[in-house]
mmCIF file of C-alpha atoms in Angstrom:
data_model
loop_
_atom_site.group_PDB
_atom_site.id
_atom_site.type_symbol
_atom_site.label_atom_id
_atom_site.label_comp_id
_atom_site.label_asym_id
_atom_site.label_seq_id
_atom_site.Cartn_x
_atom_site.Cartn_y
_atom_site.Cartn_z
ATOM 1 C CA UNK A 200 69.577 18.059 43.618
ATOM 2 C CA UNK A 201 68.286 16.955 47.033
ATOM 3 C CA UNK A 202 65.005 18.395 48.198
ATOM 4 C CA UNK A 203 64.515 20.341 51.406
ATOM 5 C CA UNK A 204 63.229 17.381 53.440
ATOM 6 C CA UNK A 205 66.138 15.214 52.255
ATOM 7 C CA UNK A 206 68.639 17.865 53.341
ATOM 8 C CA UNK A 207 66.927 18.218 56.705
ATOM 9 C CA UNK A 208 66.897 14.448 57.086
ATOM 10 C CA UNK A 209 70.690 14.391 56.750
ATOM 11 C CA UNK A 210 70.972 17.040 59.463
ATOM 12 C CA UNK A 211 68.606 15.074 61.720
ATOM 13 C CA UNK A 212 70.686 11.931 61.185
ATOM 14 C CA UNK A 213 73.925 13.743 62.012
ATOM 15 C CA UNK A 214 72.435 15.199 65.180
ATOM 16 C CA UNK A 215 70.800 11.902 66.190
ATOM 17 C CA UNK A 216 74.081 10.039 65.747
ATOM 18 C CA UNK A 217 75.835 12.459 68.119
ATOM 19 C CA UNK A 218 78.179 13.775 65.438
ATOM 20 C CA UNK A 219 80.377 16.173 67.413
ATOM 21 C CA UNK A 220 80.959 18.495 64.470
ATOM 22 C CA UNK A 221 77.242 18.568 63.631
ATOM 23 C CA UNK A 222 76.397 19.384 67.246
ATOM 24 C CA UNK A 223 78.936 22.224 67.309
ATOM 25 C CA UNK A 224 77.677 23.500 63.944
ATOM 26 C CA UNK A 225 74.105 23.456 65.213
ATOM 27 C CA UNK A 226 75.122 25.348 68.367
ATOM 28 C CA UNK A 227 76.777 28.022 66.216
ATOM 29 C CA UNK A 228 73.700 28.118 63.982
ATOM 30 C CA UNK A 229 71.355 28.537 66.945
ATOM 31 C CA UNK A 230 73.562 31.203 68.510
ATOM 32 C CA UNK A 231 73.692 33.102 65.207
ATOM 33 C CA UNK A 232 69.898 33.247 64.911
ATOM 34 C CA UNK A 233 69.369 33.844 68.621
ATOM 35 C CA UNK A 234 71.586 36.928 68.312
ATOM 36 C CA UNK A 235 69.769 37.921 65.133
ATOM 37 C CA UNK A 236 66.470 37.718 67.028
ATOM 38 C CA UNK A 237 67.829 39.922 69.800
ATOM 39 C CA UNK A 238 69.100 42.521 67.346
ATOM 40 C CA UNK A 239 66.217 42.517 64.886
ATOM 41 C CA UNK A 240 63.170 41.435 66.831
ATOM 42 C CA UNK A 241 62.602 38.293 64.774
ATOM 43 C CA UNK A 242 61.749 34.758 65.924
ATOM 44 C CA UNK A 243 64.080 32.711 63.737
ATOM 45 C CA UNK A 244 65.738 30.893 66.649
ATOM 46 C CA UNK A 245 62.328 29.823 67.967
ATOM 47 C CA UNK A 246 61.468 28.357 64.577
ATOM 48 C CA UNK A 247 64.877 26.716 64.348
ATOM 49 C CA UNK A 248 64.383 25.077 67.730
ATOM 50 C CA UNK A 249 60.852 23.929 66.855
ATOM 51 C CA UNK A 250 61.971 22.320 63.599
ATOM 52 C CA UNK A 251 65.325 20.786 64.498
ATOM 53 C CA UNK A 252 65.226 20.224 68.256
ATOM 54 C CA UNK A 253 61.543 19.601 68.991
ATOM 55 C CA UNK A 254 61.033 18.031 65.537
ATOM 56 C CA UNK A 255 57.792 19.809 64.785
ATOM 57 C CA UNK A 256 55.422 17.522 62.883
ATOM 58 C CA UNK A 257 56.039 18.068 59.185
ATOM 59 C CA UNK A 258 52.339 17.931 58.338
ATOM 60 C CA UNK A 259 51.661 20.838 60.713
ATOM 61 C CA UNK A 260 54.464 23.221 59.750
ATOM 62 C CA UNK A 261 51.852 25.683 58.565
ATOM 63 C CA UNK A 262 50.684 25.962 62.194
ATOM 64 C CA UNK A 263 54.216 26.880 63.180
ATOM 65 C CA UNK A 264 54.214 29.591 60.519
ATOM 66 C CA UNK A 265 50.907 30.957 61.807
ATOM 67 C CA UNK A 266 52.226 31.019 65.395
ATOM 68 C CA UNK A 267 55.275 32.961 64.208
ATOM 69 C CA UNK A 268 53.062 35.324 62.194
ATOM 70 C CA UNK A 269 54.787 34.485 58.902
ATOM 71 C CA UNK A 270 53.627 32.841 55.707
ATOM 72 C CA UNK A 271 54.371 29.203 54.994
ATOM 73 C CA UNK A 272 56.484 30.389 52.058
ATOM 74 C CA UNK A 273 58.613 32.482 54.429
ATOM 75 C CA UNK A 274 59.055 29.470 56.699
ATOM 76 C CA UNK A 275 60.161 27.485 53.654
ATOM 77 C CA UNK A 276 62.763 30.184 52.876
ATOM 78 C CA UNK A 277 63.946 30.174 56.476
ATOM 79 C CA UNK A 278 64.367 26.410 56.400
ATOM 80 C CA UNK A 279 66.587 26.733 53.325
ATOM 81 C CA UNK A 280 68.554 29.453 55.089
ATOM 82 C CA UNK A 281 69.004 27.277 58.189
ATOM 83 C CA UNK A 282 70.367 24.454 56.039
ATOM 84 C CA UNK A 283 72.821 26.723 54.246
ATOM 85 C CA UNK A 284 74.109 28.155 57.518
ATOM 86 C CA UNK A 285 74.334 24.699 59.103
ATOM 87 C CA UNK A 286 76.497 23.393 56.256
ATOM 88 C CA UNK A 287 78.563 26.571 56.307
ATOM 89 C CA UNK A 288 79.423 25.990 59.982
ATOM 90 C CA UNK A 289 79.769 22.232 59.491
ATOM 91 C CA UNK A 290 82.265 22.729 56.664
ATOM 92 C CA UNK A 291 84.233 25.354 58.575
ATOM 93 C CA UNK A 292 84.406 23.196 61.695
ATOM 94 C CA UNK A 293 85.345 20.108 59.679
ATOM 95 C CA UNK A 294 88.218 21.929 58.029
ATOM 96 C CA UNK A 295 89.380 23.390 61.334
ATOM 97 C CA UNK A 296 89.030 27.015 60.220
ATOM 98 C CA UNK A 297 86.374 27.782 62.808
ATOM 99 C CA UNK A 298 87.047 27.075 66.451
ATOM 100 C CA UNK A 299 84.223 25.296 68.259
ATOM 101 C CA UNK A 300 83.053 26.991 71.422
#
């Protein structure tokens, strides 16, 4: 089973190679967590942006967790959640069951 960094690396490669479906899936993913932040007062979209858009240095992810006032273990859980949601949207968009915005 691929590890977290390997799964994220695949996402980075898809986004770097301008995969249209990956870009649309990421937009849906970001929108989902941005809305979640607005409704629940969390900062998941900020973390998502820092990790996947700004490519936060992997050796300093703990600093990102501290800034967000969460534990590094919680950030690890969030990263798994982001990956699951990304592949959910990617699969739906690939199969044509979810309309890209």
